[in-house]
Every structure is written in C-alpha cells, then in structure tokens.
CSV table of C-alpha atoms and ligand atoms in Angstrom, one decimal:
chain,number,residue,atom,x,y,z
A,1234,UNK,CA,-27.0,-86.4,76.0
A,1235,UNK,CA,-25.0,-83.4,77.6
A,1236,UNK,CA,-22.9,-80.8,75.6
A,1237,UNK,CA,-20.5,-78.6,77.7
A,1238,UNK,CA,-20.5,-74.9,76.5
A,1239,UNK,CA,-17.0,-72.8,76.5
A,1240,UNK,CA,-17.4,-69.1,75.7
A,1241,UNK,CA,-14.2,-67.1,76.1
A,1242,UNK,CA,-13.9,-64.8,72.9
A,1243,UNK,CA,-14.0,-61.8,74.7
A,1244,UNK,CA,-14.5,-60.2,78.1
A,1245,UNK,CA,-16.8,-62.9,79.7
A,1246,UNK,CA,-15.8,-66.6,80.7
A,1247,UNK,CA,-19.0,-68.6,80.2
A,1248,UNK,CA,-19.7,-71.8,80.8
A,1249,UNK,CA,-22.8,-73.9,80.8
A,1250,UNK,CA,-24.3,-77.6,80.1
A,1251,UNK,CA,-27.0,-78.1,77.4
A,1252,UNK,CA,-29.1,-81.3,78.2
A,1253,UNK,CA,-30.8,-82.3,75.2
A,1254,UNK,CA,-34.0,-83.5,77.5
A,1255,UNK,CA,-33.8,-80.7,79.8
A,1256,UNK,CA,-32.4,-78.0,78.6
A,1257,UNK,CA,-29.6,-75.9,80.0
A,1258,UNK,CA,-29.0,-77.8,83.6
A,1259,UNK,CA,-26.5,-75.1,84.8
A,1260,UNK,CA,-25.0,-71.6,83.8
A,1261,UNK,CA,-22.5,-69.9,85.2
A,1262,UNK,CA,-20.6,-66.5,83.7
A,1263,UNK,CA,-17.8,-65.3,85.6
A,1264,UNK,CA,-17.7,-60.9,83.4
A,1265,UNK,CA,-14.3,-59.1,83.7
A,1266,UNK,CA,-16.2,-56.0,83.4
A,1267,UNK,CA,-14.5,-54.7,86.6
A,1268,UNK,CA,-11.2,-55.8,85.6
A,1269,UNK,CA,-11.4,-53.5,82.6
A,1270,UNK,CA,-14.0,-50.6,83.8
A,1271,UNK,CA,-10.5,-48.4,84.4
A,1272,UNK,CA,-8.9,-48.6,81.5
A,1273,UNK,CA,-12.3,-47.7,79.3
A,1274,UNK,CA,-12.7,-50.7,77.6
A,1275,UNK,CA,-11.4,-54.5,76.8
A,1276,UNK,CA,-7.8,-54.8,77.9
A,1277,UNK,CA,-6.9,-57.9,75.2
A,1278,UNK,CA,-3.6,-59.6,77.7
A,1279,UNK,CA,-5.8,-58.9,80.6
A,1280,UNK,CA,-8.9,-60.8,79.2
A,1281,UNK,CA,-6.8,-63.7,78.5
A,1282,UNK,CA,-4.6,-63.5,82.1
A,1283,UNK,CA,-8.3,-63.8,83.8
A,1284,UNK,CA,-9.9,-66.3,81.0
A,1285,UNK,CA,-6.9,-69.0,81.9
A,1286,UNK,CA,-7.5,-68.3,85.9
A,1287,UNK,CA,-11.3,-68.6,85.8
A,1288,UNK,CA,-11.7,-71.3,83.4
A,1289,UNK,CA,-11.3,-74.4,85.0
A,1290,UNK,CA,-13.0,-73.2,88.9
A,1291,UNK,CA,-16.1,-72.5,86.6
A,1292,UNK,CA,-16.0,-75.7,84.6
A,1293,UNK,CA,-15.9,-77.8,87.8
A,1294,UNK,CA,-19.0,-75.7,89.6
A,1295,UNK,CA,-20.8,-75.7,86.4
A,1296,UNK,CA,-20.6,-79.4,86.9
A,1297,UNK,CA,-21.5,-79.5,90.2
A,1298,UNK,CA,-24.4,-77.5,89.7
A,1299,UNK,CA,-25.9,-79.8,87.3
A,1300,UNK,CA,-25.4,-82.9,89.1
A,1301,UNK,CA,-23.0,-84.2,86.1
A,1302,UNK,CA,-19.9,-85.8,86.9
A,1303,UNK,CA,-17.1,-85.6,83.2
A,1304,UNK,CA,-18.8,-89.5,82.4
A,1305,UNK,CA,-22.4,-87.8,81.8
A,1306,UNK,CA,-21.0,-84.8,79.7
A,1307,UNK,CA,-20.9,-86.5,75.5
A,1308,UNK,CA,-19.4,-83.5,73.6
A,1309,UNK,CA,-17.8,-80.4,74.8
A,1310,UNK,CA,-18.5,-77.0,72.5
A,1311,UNK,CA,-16.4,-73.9,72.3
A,1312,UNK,CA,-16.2,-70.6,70.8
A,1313,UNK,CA,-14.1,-70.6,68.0
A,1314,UNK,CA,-14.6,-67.1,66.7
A,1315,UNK,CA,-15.2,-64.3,66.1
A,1316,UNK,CA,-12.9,-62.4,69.2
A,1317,UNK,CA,-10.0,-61.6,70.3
A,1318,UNK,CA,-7.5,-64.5,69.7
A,1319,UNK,CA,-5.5,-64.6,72.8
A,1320,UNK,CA,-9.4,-65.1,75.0
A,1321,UNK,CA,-10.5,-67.5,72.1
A,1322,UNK,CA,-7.4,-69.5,72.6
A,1323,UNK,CA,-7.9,-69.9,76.2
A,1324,UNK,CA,-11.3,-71.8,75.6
A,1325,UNK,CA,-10.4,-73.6,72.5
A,1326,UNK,CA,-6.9,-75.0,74.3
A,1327,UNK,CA,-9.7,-76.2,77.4
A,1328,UNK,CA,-12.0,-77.3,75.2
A,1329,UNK,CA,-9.6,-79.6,73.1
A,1330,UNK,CA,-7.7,-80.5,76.0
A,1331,UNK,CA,-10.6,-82.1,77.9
A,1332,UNK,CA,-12.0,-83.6,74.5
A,1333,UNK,CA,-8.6,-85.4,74.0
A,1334,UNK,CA,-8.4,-86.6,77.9
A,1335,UNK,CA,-12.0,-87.7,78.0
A,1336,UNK,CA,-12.3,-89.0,74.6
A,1337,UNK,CA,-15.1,-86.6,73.2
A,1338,UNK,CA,-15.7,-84.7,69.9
A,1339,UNK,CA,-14.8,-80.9,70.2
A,1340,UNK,CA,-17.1,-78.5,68.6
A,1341,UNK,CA,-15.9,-75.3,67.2
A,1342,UNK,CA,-18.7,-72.8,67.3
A,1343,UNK,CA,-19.5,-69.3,65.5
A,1344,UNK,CA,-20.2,-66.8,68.7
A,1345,UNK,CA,-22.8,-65.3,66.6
A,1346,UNK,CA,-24.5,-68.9,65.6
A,1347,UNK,CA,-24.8,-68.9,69.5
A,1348,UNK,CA,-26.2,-65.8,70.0
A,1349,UNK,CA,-28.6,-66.2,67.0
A,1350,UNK,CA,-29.6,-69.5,68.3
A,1351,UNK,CA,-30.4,-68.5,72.4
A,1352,UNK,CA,-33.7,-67.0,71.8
A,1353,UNK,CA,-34.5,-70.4,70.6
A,1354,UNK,CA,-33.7,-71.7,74.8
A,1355,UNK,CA,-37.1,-69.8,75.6
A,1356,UNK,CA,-40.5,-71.7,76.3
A,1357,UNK,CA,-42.2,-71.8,72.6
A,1358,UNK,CA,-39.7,-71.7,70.3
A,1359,UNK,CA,-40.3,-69.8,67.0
A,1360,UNK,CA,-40.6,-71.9,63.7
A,1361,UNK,CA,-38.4,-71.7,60.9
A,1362,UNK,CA,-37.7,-69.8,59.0
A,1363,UNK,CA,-37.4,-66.6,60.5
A,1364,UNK,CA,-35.2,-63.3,60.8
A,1365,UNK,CA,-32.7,-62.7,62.8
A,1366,UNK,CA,-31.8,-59.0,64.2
A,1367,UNK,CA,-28.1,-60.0,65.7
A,1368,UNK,CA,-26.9,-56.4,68.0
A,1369,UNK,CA,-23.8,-57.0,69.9
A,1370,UNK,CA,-20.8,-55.1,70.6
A,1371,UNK,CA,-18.8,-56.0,67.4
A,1372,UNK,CA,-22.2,-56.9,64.8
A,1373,UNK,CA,-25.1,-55.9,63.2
A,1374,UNK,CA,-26.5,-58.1,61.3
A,1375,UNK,CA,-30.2,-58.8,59.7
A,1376,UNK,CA,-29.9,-62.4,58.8
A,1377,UNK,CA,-32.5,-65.3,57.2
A,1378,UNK,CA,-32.5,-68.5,59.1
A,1379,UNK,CA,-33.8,-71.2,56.9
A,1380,UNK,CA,-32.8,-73.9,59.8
A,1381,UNK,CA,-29.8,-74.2,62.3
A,1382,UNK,CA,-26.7,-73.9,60.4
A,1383,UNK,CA,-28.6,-72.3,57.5
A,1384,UNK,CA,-28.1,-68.5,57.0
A,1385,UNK,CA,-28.5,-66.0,54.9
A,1386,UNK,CA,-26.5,-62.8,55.2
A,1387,UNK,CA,-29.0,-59.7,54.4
A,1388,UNK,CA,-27.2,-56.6,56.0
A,1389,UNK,CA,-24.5,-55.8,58.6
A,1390,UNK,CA,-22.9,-53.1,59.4
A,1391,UNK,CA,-20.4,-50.8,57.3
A,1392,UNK,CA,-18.8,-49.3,59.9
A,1393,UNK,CA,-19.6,-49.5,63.7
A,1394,UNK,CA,-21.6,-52.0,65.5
A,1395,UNK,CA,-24.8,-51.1,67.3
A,1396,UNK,CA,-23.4,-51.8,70.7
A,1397,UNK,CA,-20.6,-50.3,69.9
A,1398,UNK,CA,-21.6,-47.1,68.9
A,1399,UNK,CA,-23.7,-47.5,72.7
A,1400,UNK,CA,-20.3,-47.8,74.2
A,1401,UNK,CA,-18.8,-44.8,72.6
A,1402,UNK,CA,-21.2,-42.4,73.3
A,1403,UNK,CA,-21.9,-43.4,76.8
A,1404,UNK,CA,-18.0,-42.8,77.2
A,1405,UNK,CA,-18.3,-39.0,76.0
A,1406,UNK,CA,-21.6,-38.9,78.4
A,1407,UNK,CA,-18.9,-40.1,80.9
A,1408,UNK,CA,-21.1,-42.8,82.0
A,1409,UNK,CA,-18.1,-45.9,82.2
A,1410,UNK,CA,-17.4,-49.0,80.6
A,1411,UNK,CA,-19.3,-51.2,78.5
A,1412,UNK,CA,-22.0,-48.3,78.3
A,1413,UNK,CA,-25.0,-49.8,77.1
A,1414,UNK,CA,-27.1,-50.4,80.0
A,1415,UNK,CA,-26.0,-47.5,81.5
A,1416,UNK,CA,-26.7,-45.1,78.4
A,1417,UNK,CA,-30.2,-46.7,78.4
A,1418,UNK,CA,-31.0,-46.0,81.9
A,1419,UNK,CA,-29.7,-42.1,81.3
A,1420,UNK,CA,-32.5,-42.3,78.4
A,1421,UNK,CA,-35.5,-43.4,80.4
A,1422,UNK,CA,-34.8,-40.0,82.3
A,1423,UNK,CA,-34.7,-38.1,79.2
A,1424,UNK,CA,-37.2,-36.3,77.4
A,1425,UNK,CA,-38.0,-37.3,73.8
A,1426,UNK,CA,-37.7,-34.9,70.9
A,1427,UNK,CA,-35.3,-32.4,72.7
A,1428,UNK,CA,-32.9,-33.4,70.6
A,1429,UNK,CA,-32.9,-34.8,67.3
A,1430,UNK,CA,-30.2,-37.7,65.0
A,1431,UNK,CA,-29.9,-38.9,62.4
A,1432,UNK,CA,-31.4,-42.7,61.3
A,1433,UNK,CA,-28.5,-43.3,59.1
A,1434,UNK,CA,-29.0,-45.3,55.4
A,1435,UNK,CA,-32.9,-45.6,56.2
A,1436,UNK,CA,-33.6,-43.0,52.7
A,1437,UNK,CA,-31.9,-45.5,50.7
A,1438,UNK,CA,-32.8,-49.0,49.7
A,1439,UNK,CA,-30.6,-52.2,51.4
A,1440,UNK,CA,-30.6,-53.7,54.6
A,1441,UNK,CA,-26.9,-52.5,55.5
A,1442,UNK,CA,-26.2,-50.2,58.7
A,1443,UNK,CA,-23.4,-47.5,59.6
A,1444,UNK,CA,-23.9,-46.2,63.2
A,1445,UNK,CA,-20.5,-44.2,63.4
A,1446,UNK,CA,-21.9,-40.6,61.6
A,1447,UNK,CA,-24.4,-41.3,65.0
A,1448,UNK,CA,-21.7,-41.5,67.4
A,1449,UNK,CA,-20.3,-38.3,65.5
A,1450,UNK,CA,-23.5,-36.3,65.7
A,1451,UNK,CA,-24.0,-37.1,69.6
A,1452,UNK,CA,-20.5,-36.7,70.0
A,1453,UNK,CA,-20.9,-32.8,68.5
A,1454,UNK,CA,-24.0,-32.6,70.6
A,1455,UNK,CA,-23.0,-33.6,73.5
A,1456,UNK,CA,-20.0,-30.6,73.1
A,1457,UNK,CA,-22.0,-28.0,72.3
A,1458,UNK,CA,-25.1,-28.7,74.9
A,1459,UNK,CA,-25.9,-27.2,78.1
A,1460,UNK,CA,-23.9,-28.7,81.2
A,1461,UNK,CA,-26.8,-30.3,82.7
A,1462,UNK,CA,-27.9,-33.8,83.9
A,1463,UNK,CA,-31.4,-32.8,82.0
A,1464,UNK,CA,-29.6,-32.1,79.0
A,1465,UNK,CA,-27.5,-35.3,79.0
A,1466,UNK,CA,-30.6,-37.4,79.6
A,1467,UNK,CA,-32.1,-35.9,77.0
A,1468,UNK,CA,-29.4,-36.3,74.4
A,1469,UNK,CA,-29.4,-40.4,75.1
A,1470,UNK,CA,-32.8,-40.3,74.3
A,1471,UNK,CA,-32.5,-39.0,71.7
A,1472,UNK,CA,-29.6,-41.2,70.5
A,1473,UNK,CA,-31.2,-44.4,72.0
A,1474,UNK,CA,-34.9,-43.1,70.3
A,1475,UNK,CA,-32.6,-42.6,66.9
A,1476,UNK,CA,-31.0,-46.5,67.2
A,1477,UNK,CA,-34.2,-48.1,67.9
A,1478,UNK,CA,-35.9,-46.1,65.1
A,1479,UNK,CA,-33.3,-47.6,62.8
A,1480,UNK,CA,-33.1,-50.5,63.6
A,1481,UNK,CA,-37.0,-50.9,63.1
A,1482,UNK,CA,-36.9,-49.5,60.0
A,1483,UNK,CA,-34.9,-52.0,58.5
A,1484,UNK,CA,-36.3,-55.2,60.9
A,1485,UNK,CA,-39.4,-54.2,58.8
A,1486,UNK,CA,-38.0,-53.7,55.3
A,1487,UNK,CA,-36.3,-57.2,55.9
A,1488,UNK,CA,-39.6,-58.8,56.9
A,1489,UNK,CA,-41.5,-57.2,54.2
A,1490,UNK,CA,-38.3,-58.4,51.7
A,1491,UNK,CA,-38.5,-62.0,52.6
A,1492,UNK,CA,-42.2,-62.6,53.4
A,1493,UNK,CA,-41.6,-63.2,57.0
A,1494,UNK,CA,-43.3,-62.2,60.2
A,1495,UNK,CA,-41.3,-63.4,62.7
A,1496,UNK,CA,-38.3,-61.8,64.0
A,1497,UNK,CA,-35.4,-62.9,66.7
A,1498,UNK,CA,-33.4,-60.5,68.4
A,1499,UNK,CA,-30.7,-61.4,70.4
A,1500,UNK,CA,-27.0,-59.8,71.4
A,1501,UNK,CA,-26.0,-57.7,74.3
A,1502,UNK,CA,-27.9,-55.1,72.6
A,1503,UNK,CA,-30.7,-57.0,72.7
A,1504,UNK,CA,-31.1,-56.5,76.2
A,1505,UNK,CA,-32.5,-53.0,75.5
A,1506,UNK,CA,-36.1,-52.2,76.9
A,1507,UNK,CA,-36.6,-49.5,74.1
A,1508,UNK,CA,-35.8,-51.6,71.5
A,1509,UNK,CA,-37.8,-54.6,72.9
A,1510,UNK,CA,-40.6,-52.4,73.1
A,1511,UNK,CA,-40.4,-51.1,69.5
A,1512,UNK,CA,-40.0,-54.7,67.8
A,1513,UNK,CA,-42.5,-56.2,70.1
A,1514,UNK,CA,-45.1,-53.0,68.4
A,1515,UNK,CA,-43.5,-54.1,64.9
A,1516,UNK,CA,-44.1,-57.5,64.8
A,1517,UNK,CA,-47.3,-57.9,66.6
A,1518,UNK,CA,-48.6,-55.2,64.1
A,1519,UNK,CA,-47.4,-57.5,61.2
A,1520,UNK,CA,-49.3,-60.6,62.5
A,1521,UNK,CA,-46.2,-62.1,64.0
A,1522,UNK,CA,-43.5,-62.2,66.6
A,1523,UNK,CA,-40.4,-60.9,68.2
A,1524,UNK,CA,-38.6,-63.4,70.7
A,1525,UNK,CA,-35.8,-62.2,72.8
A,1526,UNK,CA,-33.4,-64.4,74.8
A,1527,UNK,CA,-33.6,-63.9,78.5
A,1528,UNK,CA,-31.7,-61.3,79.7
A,1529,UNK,CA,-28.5,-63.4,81.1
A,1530,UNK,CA,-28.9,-64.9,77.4
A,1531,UNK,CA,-28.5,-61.2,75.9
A,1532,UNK,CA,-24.8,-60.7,76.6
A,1533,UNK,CA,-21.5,-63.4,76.7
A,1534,UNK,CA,-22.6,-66.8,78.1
A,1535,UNK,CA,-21.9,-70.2,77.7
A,1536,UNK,CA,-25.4,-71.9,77.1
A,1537,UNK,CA,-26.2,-70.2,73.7
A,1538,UNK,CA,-22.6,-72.3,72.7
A,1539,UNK,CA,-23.4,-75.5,74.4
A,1540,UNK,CA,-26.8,-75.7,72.6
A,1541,UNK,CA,-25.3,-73.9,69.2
A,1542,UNK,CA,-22.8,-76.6,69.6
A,1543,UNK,CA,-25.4,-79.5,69.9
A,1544,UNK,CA,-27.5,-78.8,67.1
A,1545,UNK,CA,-24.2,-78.6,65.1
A,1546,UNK,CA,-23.2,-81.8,66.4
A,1547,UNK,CA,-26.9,-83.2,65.2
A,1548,UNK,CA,-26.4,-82.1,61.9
A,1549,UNK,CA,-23.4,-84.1,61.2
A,1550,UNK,CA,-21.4,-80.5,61.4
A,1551,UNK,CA,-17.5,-80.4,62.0
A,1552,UNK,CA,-16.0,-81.1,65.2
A,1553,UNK,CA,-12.3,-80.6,65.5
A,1554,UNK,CA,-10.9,-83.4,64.1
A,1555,UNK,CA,-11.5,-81.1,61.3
A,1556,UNK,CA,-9.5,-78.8,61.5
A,1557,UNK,CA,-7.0,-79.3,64.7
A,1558,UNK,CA,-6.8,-76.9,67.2
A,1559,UNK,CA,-9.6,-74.1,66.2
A,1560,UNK,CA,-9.4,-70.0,67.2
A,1561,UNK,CA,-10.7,-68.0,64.5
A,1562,UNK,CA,-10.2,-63.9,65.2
A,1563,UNK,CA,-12.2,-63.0,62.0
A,1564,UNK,CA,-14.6,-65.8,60.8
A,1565,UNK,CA,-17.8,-64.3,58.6
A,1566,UNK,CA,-20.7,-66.9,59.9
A,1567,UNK,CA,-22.2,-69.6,57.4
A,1568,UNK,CA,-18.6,-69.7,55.5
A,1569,UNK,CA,-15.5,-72.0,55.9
A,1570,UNK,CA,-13.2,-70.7,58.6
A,1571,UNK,CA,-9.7,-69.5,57.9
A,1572,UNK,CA,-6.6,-68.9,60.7
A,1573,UNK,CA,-4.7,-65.5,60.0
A,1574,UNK,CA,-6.3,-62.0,60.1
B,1810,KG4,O1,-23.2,-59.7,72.8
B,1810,KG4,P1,-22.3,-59.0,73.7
B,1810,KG4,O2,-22.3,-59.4,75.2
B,1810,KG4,O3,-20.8,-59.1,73.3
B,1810,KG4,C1,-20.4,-59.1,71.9
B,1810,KG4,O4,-20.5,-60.2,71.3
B,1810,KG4,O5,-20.0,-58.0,71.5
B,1810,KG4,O6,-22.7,-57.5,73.6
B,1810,KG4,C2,-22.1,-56.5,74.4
B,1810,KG4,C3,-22.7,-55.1,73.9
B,1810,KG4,C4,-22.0,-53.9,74.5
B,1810,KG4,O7,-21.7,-53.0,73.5
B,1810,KG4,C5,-23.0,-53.4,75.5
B,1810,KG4,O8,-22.9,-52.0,75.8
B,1810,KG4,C6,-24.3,-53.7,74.8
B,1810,KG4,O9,-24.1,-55.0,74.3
B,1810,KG4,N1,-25.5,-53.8,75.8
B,1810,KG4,C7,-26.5,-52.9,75.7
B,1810,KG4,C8,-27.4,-53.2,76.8
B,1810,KG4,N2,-26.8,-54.3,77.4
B,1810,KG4,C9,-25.6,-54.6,76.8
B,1810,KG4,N3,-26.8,-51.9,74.8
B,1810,KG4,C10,-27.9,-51.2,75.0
B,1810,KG4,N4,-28.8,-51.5,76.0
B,1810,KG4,C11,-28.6,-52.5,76.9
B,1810,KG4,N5,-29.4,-52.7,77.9
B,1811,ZN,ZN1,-21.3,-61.7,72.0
C-alpha cells in the first residue's frame, strides 16, 4: 500500500511516498528559502506563485524515484492546515484533483500530526504513550500521545513560537532569513554566561510558554552591547542557552506530570544540536528517551504527511469526502476543523 504525501502550507513544497512495507520509498523537498531570503521572511503570493510551479515536476520525480507508476499509489495525503491559505490551497486543489482523476481517497492532514508523527519514521520506534515537544516556526506545544490520532493538549505558547522568536532575533543579529540554523551556529562560537535571559513562566506552575519578553531582552541587548563579532556570539548563546533551558524545564515538569519517560521532539526547531543535547541529558537521566526525526524530517517535508496521512487512513479517520475541498488557515490539532479565520 502506497500513500502520496503533499506538504505546501508554507514556504516548502514537499512531497514524498509512504510504503506501508518499506517505509518512505522517496522524498523530495523543493524550500523557497531563497525566493524569500530578500524580503526577510515568508512572502504569502510568492509562496503560492512557486507552490503551483513546483508542484506537479516534484510529484512526477517523486514517483520516479520510487519506482511507482499513479496505479501503485492507493491514497494521496495533504496538508490541510495549519498555514497560510493561499500555499495550503495549492496542495489541497493537487491533492483532490488527482484523488478525483485516479479514483482515490484524499486525506486531509494536521501539519503538526505530521510533524509529531516523523520521529516515529526512525529505526525503533518509541511506544505509546509518550510526550511530544512540537518546536516549529509557528508552535510550541507539550502534548500527550495516547496513540496516533490521540492527543492531549498540555501547553503551547501564549505569544511567540520557539522558532519564531529564533527568527526574530537572528534578524536584529543581522544574520538573514529563516534564522534558526544560522543563530545556532553564531552560538557554538559564543561564550556561555557572558550574558544572561530570562527562562520565561518557568517560576510559575503550568506547562504554557511565552518567548516574545526573550526576543525583547536580546533585542535590548543586542542594542546596548559592544559592536563585536565576540559579543554577538556571545549574546546567541546566551539566547539559545536561555531557550534550551526552558524548554527543559517544562519537557521535565511534563514528564514528571504524566508519569512518562519518554519524550519526542520534532519541528524545525528540533533540528537544534543544543537542544538535542539537553533532552538527550534529560531523558536518559530519567530512565528513558528522547527521539528526534532525522534532520530532513526536522523542517517542511512531505513524508511526515504521507505516513501522518496513512495511519489516519488506518484508523478509519476522514478523508475528503468529508468535508469537500479541505484548507484550514487556523485548525487547533485533535479538534473538528472549521474554514474561516
Ligand atoms: O517546522 P518548520 O520547518 O516550519 C513550521 O512549521 O513552522 O520550522 C521552521 C522553524 C524556523 O523558525 C527555523 O528558524 C527553525 O525552525 N529552525 C531552527 C533550526 N533549524 C530550523 N531553529 C533553531 N535551530 C535550528 N538548527
Ligand atoms: Zn512545520
């Protein structure tokens, strides 16, 4: 049985086929980071103009590359939402267009089930239930995972997202768009305890975040400090040390909550050596486990929705016929979708 995967909800077209013997049989991720690198961030129009020209070329190589032809492929899965709408409609149009031609369910699929669920692509899968540390650059979220499909909302958020509050202050350090990988490479060359933030909402009880008072305090920091590559590698230490710190503080106090041991991490954010580092420490201190996708996993890709998509479609879960033609801006995960804002 082969599930195609669709991933367009924001600045990556990913697409990928999920074999249910073999895994994922082919991958392929086409990012529009350069496309938007001069203008500081996503360009909304422009992520959709370059979804709908990529779309189809990566479907049919993505094909190739497996060895499929469209008779092998059984159900074809799609991001639904969270995104932008205009990228999500691009897939979700694809996706129902090629289920209609070929006569195949459509599955509409959370982008955050996906990313939850690609750690679980790896070689010794974790058992459920677990928890699951989701860091990407619109969520933070601490969630229980009873089994696919079954969730547990624990914390998220209040304000700014983890990767978010990356990109921000790697664009006052000058250091581009999206500035996660690049703010953690300034970091390794900094010196720890130079500088000192806040971990915000760790002195009070909850498993909720706020990140944006963070991007404030490096923001003031970054202002006021010596003009110095030392000094600017020694304030994203300090930041990245200060993230990490808090997001281990309430990965533990989530663990400790629930009776778990185990912990998945997974979202671009997840891709950070500091913070794999720190939960490895955690967990294998606690008598468990962290498990991390692999690192094209981490970020946008298409094979966390194909196999998101085909455990949905095992469990009897919604396809389509549903709901009609699915592409969800806003769409909390483990509830009913709604279309508007
Ligand atoms: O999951 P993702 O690809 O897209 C969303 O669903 O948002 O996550 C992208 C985010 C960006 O904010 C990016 O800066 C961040 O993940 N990111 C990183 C790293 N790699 C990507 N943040 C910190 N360290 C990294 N190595
Ligand atoms: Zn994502």
């Amino acid at each position: 049985m082969q599930v195609l995967g669709i991933e367009t909800s924001c600045d990556e077209t990913g697409i990928a086929i999920y074999d249910d013997r073999r895994g994922i049989i082919a991958n392929a991720v086409h990012s529009q980071v350069a496309l938007h690198a001069g203008y500081g961030g996503v360009v909304p129009e422009l992520a959709s103009r370059d979804h709908i020209q990529r779309i189809i070329p990566l479907i049919h190589k993505v094909i190739d590359e497996a060895g499929s032809s469209a008779e092998d492929i059984d159900a074809i899965a799609y991001t639904a939402g969270p995104g932008l709408v205009g990228a999500l409609m691009v897939g979700a149009a694809v996706a129902s267009s090629l289920a209609f031609g070929w006569k195949l369910p459509a599955i509409p699929v959370h982008h955050m089930e996906g990313h939850l669920l690609a750690p679980l692509l790896e070689a010794d899968p974790p058992a459920f239930p677990f928890i699951a540390l989701l860091v990407s650059g619109g969520h933070t979220q601490l969630v229980r995972v009873e089994a696919p499909g079954e969730y547990r909302l624990l914390g998220e958020s209040l304000d700014d997202a983890a990767g978010e509050a990356f990109d921000k202050t790697a664009k006052i350090l000058g250091l581009g768009y999206p500035g996660g990988p690049a703010l953690s490479a300034l970091a390794e060359q900094g010196h720890p305890g130079m500088f000192e933030f806040p971990r915000p909402m760790t002195d009070r009880p909850g498993l909720d975040f706020s990140f944006s008072g963070l991007k404030t305090a490096a923001a003031i920091t970054i202002r006021e400090a010596p003009d110095s590559k030392q000094a600017r590698a020694d304030i994203a230490r300090a930041f990245v040390d200060a993230v990490v710190a808090t997001l281990c503080i309430k990965c533990k106090r989530a663990l400790e909550q629930e009776h778990l041991d185990n912990l998945v991490v997974s979202g671009g954010v997840s891709a950070n050596k500091q913070l794999r580092l720190a939960l490895h420490d955690l967990t294998t201190k606690r008598g468990g486990r962290a498990w991390f996708p692999r690192p094209e996993f981490c970020t946008d890709n298409g094979a966390m929705i194909a196999y998101a998509g085909y455990l949905q479609w095992q469990r009897g879960g919604p396809t389509t016929e549903h709901y009609g033609f699915a592409a969800w801006p806003r769409w909390p995960m483990g509830k009913e979708p709604r279309a508007g804002v």
